[in-house]
Amino acid sequence: MLLRIPGVYPPQDDTWLLAGALAEHPLSPLTRVLDICTGTGALALRAAQLGAGSITAVDISRRAVLTARLNARLHGHTVRVLQGNLTAPVRAEYFDLVTSNPPYVPAQDDRLPDTGIAQAWDAGTDGRALLDRICAQAPDVLAPGGTLLLAQSALSGVDKTHVMLEEHGLQVDIAARREIPFGPVLTGRRHLLAARGIITADQRTEEIVVIRGRQHT
Ligand SMILES: C[S@@+](CC[C@H](N)C(=O)[O-])C[C@H]1O[C@@H](n2cnc3c(N)ncnc32)[C@H](O)[C@@H]1O
């Protein structure tokens, strides 16, 4: 069971798809894990349960940081939870596995919310405001041979993520994918996204993809 302070993203299909990919990744007491955009800390805790040795989690939201700390304590795991912007709090460190389920939903405009739960999903008009930054920053905190597992919707450009990660030196493939029904946020944006040509007028599902990028040894 996970505690969740109001305003923090409830773990859902994208969280669990990424958790499944995480479970297939070999983890040991020597594995250093970083979970960027941790929310409740669900993925950080999963890494701890699967045997990772040291776990760091980052979120920009104070409520998420507090929630993730509470959940780590509740489950008896040591997780270093830091408040900050993506990799900024850990810039001088290296990790063997980086996970992230960031905001990736195409929004009304390019303004990123600085409070409220929309901070968990709004990602600019193309949905890539956070994804582009993660593609640029995550390779710099991956140890040699390290792996990035990054979740996103196919509506936000999987090919662009693929290309960007390759440009930053990673070997890229797809770790997991699943078609899921639109949740309330996408349902509310159906007309906007159809008008932009991002979805078809009758579309009611999106594909969630977990992209894996491996740093050379
Ligand atoms: C889709 S939620 C995912 C939460 C959790 N990882 C999960 O899968 O259940 C995205 C999270 O990213 C956080 N976030 C948004 N912008 C951020 C940023 N610039 N740096 C760090 N975290 C950010 C939000 O506060 C939110 O908790």
Coordinates of C-alpha atoms and ligand atoms in Angstrom, one line a residue:
M1 CA 0.0 0.0 0.0
L2 CA 1.2 3.5 -0.8
L3 CA 0.3 6.7 1.0
R4 CA -0.6 9.7 -1.2
I5 CA -0.9 13.3 -0.1
P6 CA -3.5 15.1 -2.1
G7 CA -2.0 16.7 -5.2
V8 CA 0.5 13.8 -5.8
Y9 CA 0.1 11.6 -8.9
P10 CA -1.6 8.3 -8.1
P11 CA 0.5 5.4 -9.6
Q12 CA -1.4 4.0 -12.6
D13 CA -0.9 2.1 -15.9
D14 CA 2.2 4.0 -16.9
T15 CA 3.8 3.5 -13.5
W16 CA 3.0 -0.3 -13.5
L17 CA 4.3 -0.7 -17.1
L18 CA 7.6 0.8 -16.1
A19 CA 7.6 -1.2 -12.8
G20 CA 7.3 -4.4 -15.0
A21 CA 10.3 -3.3 -17.1
L22 CA 12.2 -2.6 -13.9
A23 CA 11.4 -6.1 -12.6
E24 CA 13.1 -7.6 -15.7
H25 CA 16.3 -5.6 -15.1
P26 CA 19.0 -7.3 -13.0
L27 CA 19.4 -5.5 -9.7
S28 CA 21.9 -6.2 -6.9
P29 CA 23.1 -4.6 -3.6
L30 CA 25.7 -2.8 -5.8
T31 CA 23.1 -1.2 -8.1
R32 CA 22.7 2.5 -7.7
V33 CA 19.2 3.6 -8.8
L34 CA 17.9 7.1 -9.6
D35 CA 14.1 7.6 -10.1
I36 CA 13.4 11.0 -11.7
C37 CA 9.9 12.4 -11.2
T38 CA 9.2 10.0 -8.4
G39 CA 5.7 11.1 -7.3
T40 CA 4.7 8.7 -4.5
G41 CA 8.0 6.9 -4.8
A42 CA 6.3 3.8 -6.2
L43 CA 9.2 3.0 -8.6
A44 CA 11.9 3.8 -6.1
L45 CA 10.3 1.4 -3.7
R46 CA 9.9 -1.2 -6.3
A47 CA 13.7 -1.0 -7.0
A48 CA 14.3 -1.3 -3.2
Q49 CA 12.0 -4.4 -3.0
L50 CA 13.8 -5.9 -6.0
G51 CA 17.1 -5.7 -4.2
A52 CA 18.8 -2.5 -5.5
G53 CA 21.5 -1.3 -3.0
S54 CA 21.1 2.4 -3.1
I55 CA 18.1 4.4 -4.3
T56 CA 17.7 8.1 -4.9
A57 CA 14.4 9.7 -5.9
V58 CA 13.8 13.3 -7.2
D59 CA 10.7 15.3 -7.6
I60 CA 10.0 19.0 -8.0
S61 CA 6.9 18.9 -5.9
R62 CA 7.3 19.3 -2.1
R63 CA 4.2 17.1 -1.6
A64 CA 5.6 14.4 -3.7
V65 CA 8.9 14.5 -1.8
L66 CA 7.1 14.2 1.5
T67 CA 4.9 11.4 0.2
A68 CA 7.9 9.4 -1.2
R69 CA 9.7 9.8 2.2
L70 CA 6.7 8.6 4.1
N71 CA 6.2 5.6 1.8
A72 CA 9.9 4.6 2.1
R73 CA 9.6 4.8 5.9
L74 CA 6.3 2.9 5.9
H75 CA 7.8 0.1 3.9
G76 CA 11.1 0.0 5.8
H77 CA 13.4 1.0 2.9
T78 CA 16.1 3.6 2.8
V79 CA 15.5 6.0 -0.1
R80 CA 17.2 9.3 -0.5
V81 CA 14.4 11.6 -1.6
L82 CA 15.5 15.0 -3.0
Q83 CA 13.5 18.0 -4.1
G84 CA 14.6 19.5 -7.4
N85 CA 14.4 19.8 -11.1
L86 CA 15.1 16.5 -12.9
T87 CA 18.8 15.6 -12.5
A88 CA 19.9 19.0 -11.0
P89 CA 20.2 17.7 -7.4
V90 CA 22.4 14.7 -8.5
R91 CA 24.5 16.3 -11.3
A92 CA 27.9 15.1 -10.0
E93 CA 26.7 11.5 -9.4
Y94 CA 26.5 8.4 -11.4
F95 CA 23.8 5.7 -11.4
D96 CA 23.5 2.1 -12.9
L97 CA 19.8 2.4 -13.5
V98 CA 17.7 5.6 -14.1
T99 CA 14.0 5.3 -14.2
S100 CA 11.5 8.0 -15.1
N101 CA 7.8 8.3 -15.7
P102 CA 7.7 12.1 -16.3
P103 CA 4.9 14.4 -17.3
Y104 CA 4.3 13.8 -21.1
V105 CA 0.7 14.9 -21.9
P106 CA 0.3 17.5 -24.6
A107 CA -1.2 20.6 -23.0
Q108 CA -3.1 23.7 -24.0
D109 CA 0.1 25.8 -24.2
D110 CA 3.8 25.6 -23.4
R111 CA 3.5 27.1 -19.9
L112 CA 4.5 24.5 -17.3
P113 CA 2.4 24.6 -14.1
D114 CA 4.5 25.3 -11.0
T115 CA 1.9 24.0 -8.5
G116 CA -1.0 21.6 -8.5
I117 CA -1.5 18.1 -9.8
A118 CA -1.3 19.2 -13.4
Q119 CA 2.4 19.5 -12.8
A120 CA 2.4 15.7 -12.9
W121 CA 1.2 15.5 -16.5
D122 CA 1.3 18.8 -18.4
A123 CA 4.3 18.9 -20.7
G124 CA 3.8 21.7 -23.2
T125 CA 2.0 21.7 -26.5
D126 CA 3.9 18.7 -27.9
G127 CA 4.1 16.8 -24.6
R128 CA 7.9 16.9 -24.8
A129 CA 9.0 19.7 -22.4
L130 CA 10.3 17.2 -19.8
L131 CA 11.1 14.3 -22.2
D132 CA 13.5 16.4 -24.2
R133 CA 15.3 17.6 -21.0
I134 CA 15.5 14.0 -19.7
C135 CA 16.9 12.7 -23.0
A136 CA 19.6 15.4 -22.7
Q137 CA 20.3 15.1 -19.0
A138 CA 19.9 11.4 -18.1
P139 CA 22.8 10.1 -20.2
D140 CA 25.2 12.4 -18.2
V141 CA 24.3 10.7 -14.9
L142 CA 24.4 7.1 -16.2
A143 CA 27.5 5.1 -15.2
P144 CA 29.3 3.2 -17.9
G145 CA 27.0 0.3 -18.8
G146 CA 24.1 1.9 -17.1
T147 CA 20.5 1.8 -18.3
L148 CA 17.7 4.4 -18.6
L149 CA 14.1 3.2 -18.5
L150 CA 11.8 6.0 -19.6
A151 CA 8.0 5.9 -19.9
Q152 CA 5.9 8.1 -22.2
S153 CA 2.9 8.1 -24.4
A154 CA 3.2 7.4 -28.1
L155 CA 1.3 10.7 -28.6
S156 CA 4.4 12.5 -27.4
G157 CA 6.9 11.2 -30.1
V158 CA 8.6 7.9 -29.3
D159 CA 10.8 8.3 -32.4
K160 CA 12.1 11.7 -31.1
T161 CA 13.1 10.1 -27.8
H162 CA 14.8 7.3 -29.6
V163 CA 16.8 9.7 -31.8
M164 CA 17.7 12.0 -29.0
L165 CA 18.9 9.2 -26.7
E166 CA 21.0 7.8 -29.6
E167 CA 22.4 11.2 -30.2
H168 CA 23.5 11.3 -26.6
G169 CA 25.3 8.0 -27.0
L170 CA 22.9 5.4 -25.8
Q171 CA 21.8 2.1 -27.5
V172 CA 18.1 2.3 -27.6
D173 CA 15.2 -0.3 -27.8
I174 CA 11.7 -0.7 -26.5
A175 CA 11.4 -2.5 -23.2
A176 CA 7.6 -2.6 -23.0
R177 CA 4.4 -1.2 -24.6
R178 CA 0.7 -1.3 -23.8
E179 CA -2.4 0.2 -25.3
I180 CA -4.6 1.7 -22.6
P181 CA -7.9 3.6 -22.6
F182 CA -7.7 7.4 -22.3
G183 CA -7.9 8.6 -18.7
P184 CA -9.8 11.7 -17.6
V185 CA -7.0 14.1 -18.7
L186 CA -6.8 12.9 -22.3
T187 CA -10.5 12.5 -22.5
G188 CA -10.9 16.2 -21.5
R189 CA -8.3 17.1 -24.3
R190 CA -9.7 14.9 -27.1
H191 CA -11.0 17.8 -29.1
L192 CA -7.8 19.9 -28.7
L193 CA -5.6 16.9 -29.7
A194 CA -7.8 15.9 -32.6
A195 CA -7.8 19.6 -33.9
R196 CA -4.0 19.5 -33.8
G197 CA -3.9 16.1 -35.6
I198 CA -2.2 14.3 -32.7
I199 CA -5.1 11.8 -32.4
T200 CA -8.0 10.9 -34.7
A201 CA -11.5 12.2 -33.9
D202 CA -12.7 8.7 -32.8
Q203 CA -9.5 7.7 -30.9
R204 CA -10.1 6.6 -27.3
T205 CA -6.8 4.8 -26.5
E206 CA -3.1 5.7 -26.4
E207 CA -0.1 3.5 -26.4
I208 CA 2.3 3.8 -23.4
V209 CA 5.9 2.9 -24.2
V210 CA 8.9 2.2 -22.0
I211 CA 12.1 3.2 -23.9
R212 CA 15.3 1.6 -22.7
G213 CA 18.6 3.3 -23.4
R214 CA 21.9 1.7 -22.5
Q215 CA 25.2 3.5 -21.9
H216 CA 28.2 1.9 -23.5
T217 CA 30.6 0.2 -21.0
Ligands
LIG1 C1 3.4 11.2 -14.2 S1 3.9 11.6 -12.5 C2 4.8 10.1 -12.2 C3 5.0 9.8 -10.7 C4 5.6 8.4 -10.4 N1 6.9 8.3 -11.0 C5 4.7 7.3 -10.9 O1 5.0 6.7 -12.0 O2 3.6 7.1 -10.3 C6 5.2 12.8 -12.9 C7 5.9 13.4 -11.6 O3 6.9 14.3 -12.1 C8 7.0 15.4 -11.2 N2 7.7 16.5 -11.9 C9 7.2 17.4 -12.8 N3 8.1 18.3 -13.3 C10 9.3 17.9 -12.7 C11 10.6 18.4 -12.8 N4 10.9 19.4 -13.6 N5 11.6 17.8 -12.0 C12 11.3 16.7 -11.2 N6 10.0 16.2 -11.1 C13 9.0 16.8 -11.8 C14 5.6 15.7 -10.8 O4 5.6 16.4 -9.5 C15 5.1 14.2 -10.7 O5 5.3 13.7 -9.4

